[in-house]
XYZ file of C-alpha atoms in Angstrom:
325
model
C 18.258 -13.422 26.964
C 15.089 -14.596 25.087
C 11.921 -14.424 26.871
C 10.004 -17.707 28.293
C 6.581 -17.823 26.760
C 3.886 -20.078 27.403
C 1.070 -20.469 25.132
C -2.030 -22.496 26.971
C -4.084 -24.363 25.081
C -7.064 -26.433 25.964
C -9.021 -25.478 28.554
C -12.228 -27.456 30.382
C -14.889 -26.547 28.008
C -16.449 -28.062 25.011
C -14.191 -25.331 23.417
C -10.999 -27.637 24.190
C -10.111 -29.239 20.700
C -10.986 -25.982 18.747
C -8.355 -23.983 21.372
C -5.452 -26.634 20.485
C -6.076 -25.766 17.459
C -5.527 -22.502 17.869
C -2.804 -22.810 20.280
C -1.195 -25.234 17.438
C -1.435 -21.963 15.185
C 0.232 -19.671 17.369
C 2.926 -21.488 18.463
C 3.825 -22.230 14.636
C 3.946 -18.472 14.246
C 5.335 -16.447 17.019
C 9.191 -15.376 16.471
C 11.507 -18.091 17.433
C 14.204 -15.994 17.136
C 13.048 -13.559 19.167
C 11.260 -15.567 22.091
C 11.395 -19.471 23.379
C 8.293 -21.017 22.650
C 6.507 -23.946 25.130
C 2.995 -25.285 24.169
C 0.877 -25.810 27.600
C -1.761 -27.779 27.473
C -4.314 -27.015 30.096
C -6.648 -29.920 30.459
C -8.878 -31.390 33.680
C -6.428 -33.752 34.554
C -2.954 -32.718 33.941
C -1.354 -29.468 33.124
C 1.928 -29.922 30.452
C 4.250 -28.589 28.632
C 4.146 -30.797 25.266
C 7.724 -30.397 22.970
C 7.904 -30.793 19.144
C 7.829 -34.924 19.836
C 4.864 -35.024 21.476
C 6.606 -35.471 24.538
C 5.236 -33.891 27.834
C 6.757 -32.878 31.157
C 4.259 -31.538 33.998
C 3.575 -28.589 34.892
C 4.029 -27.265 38.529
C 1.111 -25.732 39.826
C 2.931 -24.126 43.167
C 4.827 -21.417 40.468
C 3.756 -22.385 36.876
C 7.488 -24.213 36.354
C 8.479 -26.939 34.475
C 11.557 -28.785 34.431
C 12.743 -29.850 30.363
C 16.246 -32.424 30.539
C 17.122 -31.193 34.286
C 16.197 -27.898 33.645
C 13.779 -25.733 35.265
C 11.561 -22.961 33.134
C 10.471 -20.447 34.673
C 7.853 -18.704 32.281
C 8.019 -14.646 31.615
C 4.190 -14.552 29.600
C 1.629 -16.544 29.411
C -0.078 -16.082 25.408
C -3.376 -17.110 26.617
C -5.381 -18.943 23.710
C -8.259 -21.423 26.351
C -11.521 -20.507 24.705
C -14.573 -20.953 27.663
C -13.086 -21.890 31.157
C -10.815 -21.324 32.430
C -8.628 -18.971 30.016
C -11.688 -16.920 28.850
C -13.321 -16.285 31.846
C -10.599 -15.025 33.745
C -9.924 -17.755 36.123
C -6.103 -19.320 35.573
C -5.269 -15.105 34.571
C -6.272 -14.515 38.588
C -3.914 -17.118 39.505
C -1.184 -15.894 37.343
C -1.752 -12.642 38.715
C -1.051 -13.805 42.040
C 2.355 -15.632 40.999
C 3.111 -12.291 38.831
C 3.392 -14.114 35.827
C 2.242 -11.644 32.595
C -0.371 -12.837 30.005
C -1.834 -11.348 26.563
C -5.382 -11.113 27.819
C -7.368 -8.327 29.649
C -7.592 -8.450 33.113
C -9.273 -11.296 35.057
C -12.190 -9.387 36.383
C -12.523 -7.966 32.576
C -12.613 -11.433 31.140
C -14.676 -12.989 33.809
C -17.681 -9.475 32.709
C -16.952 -10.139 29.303
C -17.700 -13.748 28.994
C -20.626 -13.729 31.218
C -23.011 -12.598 28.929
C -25.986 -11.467 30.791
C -22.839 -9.225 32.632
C -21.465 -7.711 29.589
C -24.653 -6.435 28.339
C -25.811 -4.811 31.734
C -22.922 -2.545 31.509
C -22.776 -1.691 27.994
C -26.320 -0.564 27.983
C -26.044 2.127 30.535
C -23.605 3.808 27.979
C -26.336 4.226 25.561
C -25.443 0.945 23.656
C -28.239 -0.962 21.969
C -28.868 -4.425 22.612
C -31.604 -7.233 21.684
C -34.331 -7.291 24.573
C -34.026 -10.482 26.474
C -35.133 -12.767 29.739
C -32.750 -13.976 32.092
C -33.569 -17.843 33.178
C -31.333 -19.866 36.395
C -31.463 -23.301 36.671
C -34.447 -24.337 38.826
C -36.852 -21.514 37.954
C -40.016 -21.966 37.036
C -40.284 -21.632 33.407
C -43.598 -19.445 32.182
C -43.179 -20.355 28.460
C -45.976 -17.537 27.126
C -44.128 -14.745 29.769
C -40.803 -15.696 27.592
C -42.528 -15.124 24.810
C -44.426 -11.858 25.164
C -41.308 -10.410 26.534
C -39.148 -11.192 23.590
C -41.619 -12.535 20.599
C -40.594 -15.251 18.594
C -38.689 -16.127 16.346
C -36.018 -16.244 19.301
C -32.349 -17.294 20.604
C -31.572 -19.361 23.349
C -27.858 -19.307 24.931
C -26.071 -20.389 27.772
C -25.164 -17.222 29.506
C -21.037 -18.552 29.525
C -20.494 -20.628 26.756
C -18.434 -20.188 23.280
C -18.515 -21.392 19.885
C -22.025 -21.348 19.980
C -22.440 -24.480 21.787
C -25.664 -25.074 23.787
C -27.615 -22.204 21.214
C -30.855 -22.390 19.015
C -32.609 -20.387 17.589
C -36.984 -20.893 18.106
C -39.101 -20.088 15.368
C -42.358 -22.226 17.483
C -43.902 -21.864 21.098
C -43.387 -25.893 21.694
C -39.871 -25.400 20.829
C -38.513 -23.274 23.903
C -38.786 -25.941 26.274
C -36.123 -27.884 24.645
C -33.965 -25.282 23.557
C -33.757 -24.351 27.367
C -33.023 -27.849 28.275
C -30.227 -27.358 25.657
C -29.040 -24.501 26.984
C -28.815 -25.938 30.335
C -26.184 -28.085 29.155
C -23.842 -25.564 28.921
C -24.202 -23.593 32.228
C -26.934 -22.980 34.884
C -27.662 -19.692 33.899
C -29.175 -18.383 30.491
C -30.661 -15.913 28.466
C -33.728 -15.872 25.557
C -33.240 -12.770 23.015
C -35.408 -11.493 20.632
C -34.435 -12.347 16.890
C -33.022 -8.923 15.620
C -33.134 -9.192 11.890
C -30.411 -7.635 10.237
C -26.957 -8.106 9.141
C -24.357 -9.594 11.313
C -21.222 -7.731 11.471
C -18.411 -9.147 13.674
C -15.484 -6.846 14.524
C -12.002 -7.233 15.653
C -10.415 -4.923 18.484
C -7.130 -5.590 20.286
C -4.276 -2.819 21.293
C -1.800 -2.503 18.602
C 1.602 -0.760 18.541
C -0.111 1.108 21.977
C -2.978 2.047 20.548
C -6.503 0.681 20.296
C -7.213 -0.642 16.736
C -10.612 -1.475 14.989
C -9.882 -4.281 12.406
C -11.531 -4.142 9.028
C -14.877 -5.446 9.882
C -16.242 -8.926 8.625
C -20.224 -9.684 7.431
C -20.991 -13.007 8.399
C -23.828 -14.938 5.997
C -24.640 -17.843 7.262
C -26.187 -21.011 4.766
C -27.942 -21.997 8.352
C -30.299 -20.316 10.457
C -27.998 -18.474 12.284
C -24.026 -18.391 12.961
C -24.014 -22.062 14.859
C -21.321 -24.118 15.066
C -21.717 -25.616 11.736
C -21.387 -22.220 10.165
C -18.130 -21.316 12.002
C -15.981 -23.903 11.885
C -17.502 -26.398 9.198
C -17.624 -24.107 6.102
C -21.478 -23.662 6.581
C -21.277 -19.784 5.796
C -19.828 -17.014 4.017
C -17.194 -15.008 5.858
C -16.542 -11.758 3.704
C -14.256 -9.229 4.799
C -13.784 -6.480 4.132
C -17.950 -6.096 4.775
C -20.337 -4.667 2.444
C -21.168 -1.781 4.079
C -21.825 1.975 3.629
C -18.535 4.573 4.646
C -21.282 5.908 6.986
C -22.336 2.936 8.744
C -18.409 1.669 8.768
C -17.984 4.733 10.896
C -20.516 4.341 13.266
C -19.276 0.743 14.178
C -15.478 2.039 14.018
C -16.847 4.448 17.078
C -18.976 1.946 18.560
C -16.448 -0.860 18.704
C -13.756 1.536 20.269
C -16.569 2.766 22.844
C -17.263 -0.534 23.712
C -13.428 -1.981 23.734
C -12.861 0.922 26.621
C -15.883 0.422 28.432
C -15.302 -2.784 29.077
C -11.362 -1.570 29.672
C -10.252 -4.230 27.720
C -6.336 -5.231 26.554
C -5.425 -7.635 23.990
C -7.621 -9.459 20.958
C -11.221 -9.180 20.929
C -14.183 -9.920 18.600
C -17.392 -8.792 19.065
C -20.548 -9.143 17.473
C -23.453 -6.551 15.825
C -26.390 -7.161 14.219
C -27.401 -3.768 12.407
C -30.972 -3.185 12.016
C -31.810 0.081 9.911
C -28.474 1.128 9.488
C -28.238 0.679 13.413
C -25.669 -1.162 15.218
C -26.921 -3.957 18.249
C -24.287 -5.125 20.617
C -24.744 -9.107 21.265
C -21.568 -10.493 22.846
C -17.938 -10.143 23.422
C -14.970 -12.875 22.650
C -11.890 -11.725 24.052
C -10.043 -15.352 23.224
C -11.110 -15.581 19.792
C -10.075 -18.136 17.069
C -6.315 -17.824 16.293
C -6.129 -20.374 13.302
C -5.302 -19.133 9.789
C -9.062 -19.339 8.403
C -10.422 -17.915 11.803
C -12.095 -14.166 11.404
C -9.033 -12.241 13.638
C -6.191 -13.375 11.619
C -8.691 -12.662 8.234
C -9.422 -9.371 9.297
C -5.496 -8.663 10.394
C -4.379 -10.366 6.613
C -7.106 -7.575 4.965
C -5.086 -5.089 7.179
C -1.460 -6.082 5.967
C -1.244 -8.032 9.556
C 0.659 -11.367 9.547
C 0.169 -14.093 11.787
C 3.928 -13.427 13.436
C 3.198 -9.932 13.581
C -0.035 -10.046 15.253
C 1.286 -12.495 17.653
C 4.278 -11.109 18.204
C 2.597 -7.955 18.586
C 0.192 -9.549 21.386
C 3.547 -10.514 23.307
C 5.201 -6.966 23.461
C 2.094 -5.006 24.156
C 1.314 -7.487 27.311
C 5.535 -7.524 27.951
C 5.075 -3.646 28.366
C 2.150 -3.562 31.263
């Protein structure tokens, strides 16, 4: 019997076109011989299973079931591909916990440390990990502009503390700039943090458990034609992506240990990408995306093609790793 697997796709983010995207990719590539495919679109108001017409049938909530010509499917894995909420923070993987329904992401309470960012980076730096310095800001606080500044200098980045694809970030090169860039920000999500600029080379670096064992991808330097890696510069062509990166055997070792560190400390399962900014040969740790871009041109399936890594194998790959836990 072939296994039932759902791939969700969506999400309630501003992530949600850029995940059916993905979620297109993956469902074009996983093994049809070896599994039955559904795509699930998870969206704010209605959850569906949409067939190869374009027709959809809903989705039951009570047990994640859907019934296709009179038939009800039952799902055996979830392939989780919602960038932001509420696939990469860990909140639908807590509810298929609870029905006992398997997925190809880490953990809930893993996904929900990992994406908040603010989170991530209080854990990883009592294990000796360097980060940027940086100033935590809630909605509602009072906002001491020069305090911001003397704590982390500028140039500087503003983010939303749980946001993806760089939405809701700038980068401030001028005092009279922060205020709106944490207006910005605020768009996003209620809570955020201001980083010093770290200037340096950004190296992003794929981790996920292959074949039962944990496996650092051949690393990627990012060079972006903008200020920084923005949204432009990711998905609209505005940088250079080159992988395998231009970097010393030495330093390539240091990041292979550092990524692996990292990957455990966090106990993560499944894909990740995270991203360093090396400053004199050092590595920084700024975030963690454990639902990264699945498409073709995204960096994951790059770095897995620069491996030997297909598209079916890597996702097929994701499916009997998470089959086995």
């Amino acid at each position: 019997m072939k296994k039932n697997i759902a791939i969700i796709m969506g999400g309630y983010s501003s992530e949600v076109n850029i995940s059916l995207e993905s979620g297109a990719v993956v469902y074009q590539h996983i093994s049809k011989e070896k599994y039955n495919t559904y795509k699930v679109h998870i969206l704010k108001n209605k959850w569906i299973v949409v067939d190869d017409n374009g027709k959809e049938y809903a989705i039951n909530k009570h047990d994640f079931s859907t019934i296709i010509n009179n038939k009800t499917i039952h799902f055996d894995l979830v392939f989780n591909v919602i960038h932001g909420h509420p696939g990469e923070d860990g909140t639908i993987l807590a509810y298929f916990d609870l029905l006992g329904i398997k997925h190809t992401s880490a953990p809930f309470y893993q996904m929900a440390l990992t994406f908040n960012k603010r989170d991530c980076l209080s854990v990883v730096k009592q294990y000796g990990v360097k980060t940027a310095t940086s100033y935590y800001l809630d909605k509602g606080e009072t906002i001491d502009v020069g305090k911001i500044i003397k704590k982390v200098g500028l140039p500087c980045f503003v983010k939303p503390n749980k946001a993806g694809s760089s939405f809701g970030i700038s980068k401030v090169k001028h005092q009279n700039e922060v205020i709106p860039a944490i207006e910005k920000a605020f768009t996003e999500d209620s809570q955020i943090l201001i980083e010093e600029f770290l200037d340096g080379t950004e190296i992003t670096i794929g981790v996920l458990n292959y074949h039962n064992t944990i496996k650092v991808l051949p690393m990627t330097e990012i060079v972006s034609e903008n200020d920084f890696f923005d949204y432009e510069a990711k998905y609209l062509g505005k940088s250079q992506e080159i992988t395998p990166a231009r970097i010393s055997n030495e330093l390539h070792k240091k990041l292979e240990k550092i990524a692996t560190k990292v990957y455990k400390i966090l106990n993560m399962s499944g894909f990740s990408r995270s991203e360093y900014i090396i400053v004199n040969e050092e590595p920084y740790f700024l975030e963690m995306n454990t639902v990264p871009g699945l498409t073709a041109a995204s960096i994951i399936p790059q770095q897995a093609a620069e491996e030997g890594i297909g598209l079916q194998e890597l996702f097929d790959n994701a499916i009997e790793m998470a089959l086995k836990n």
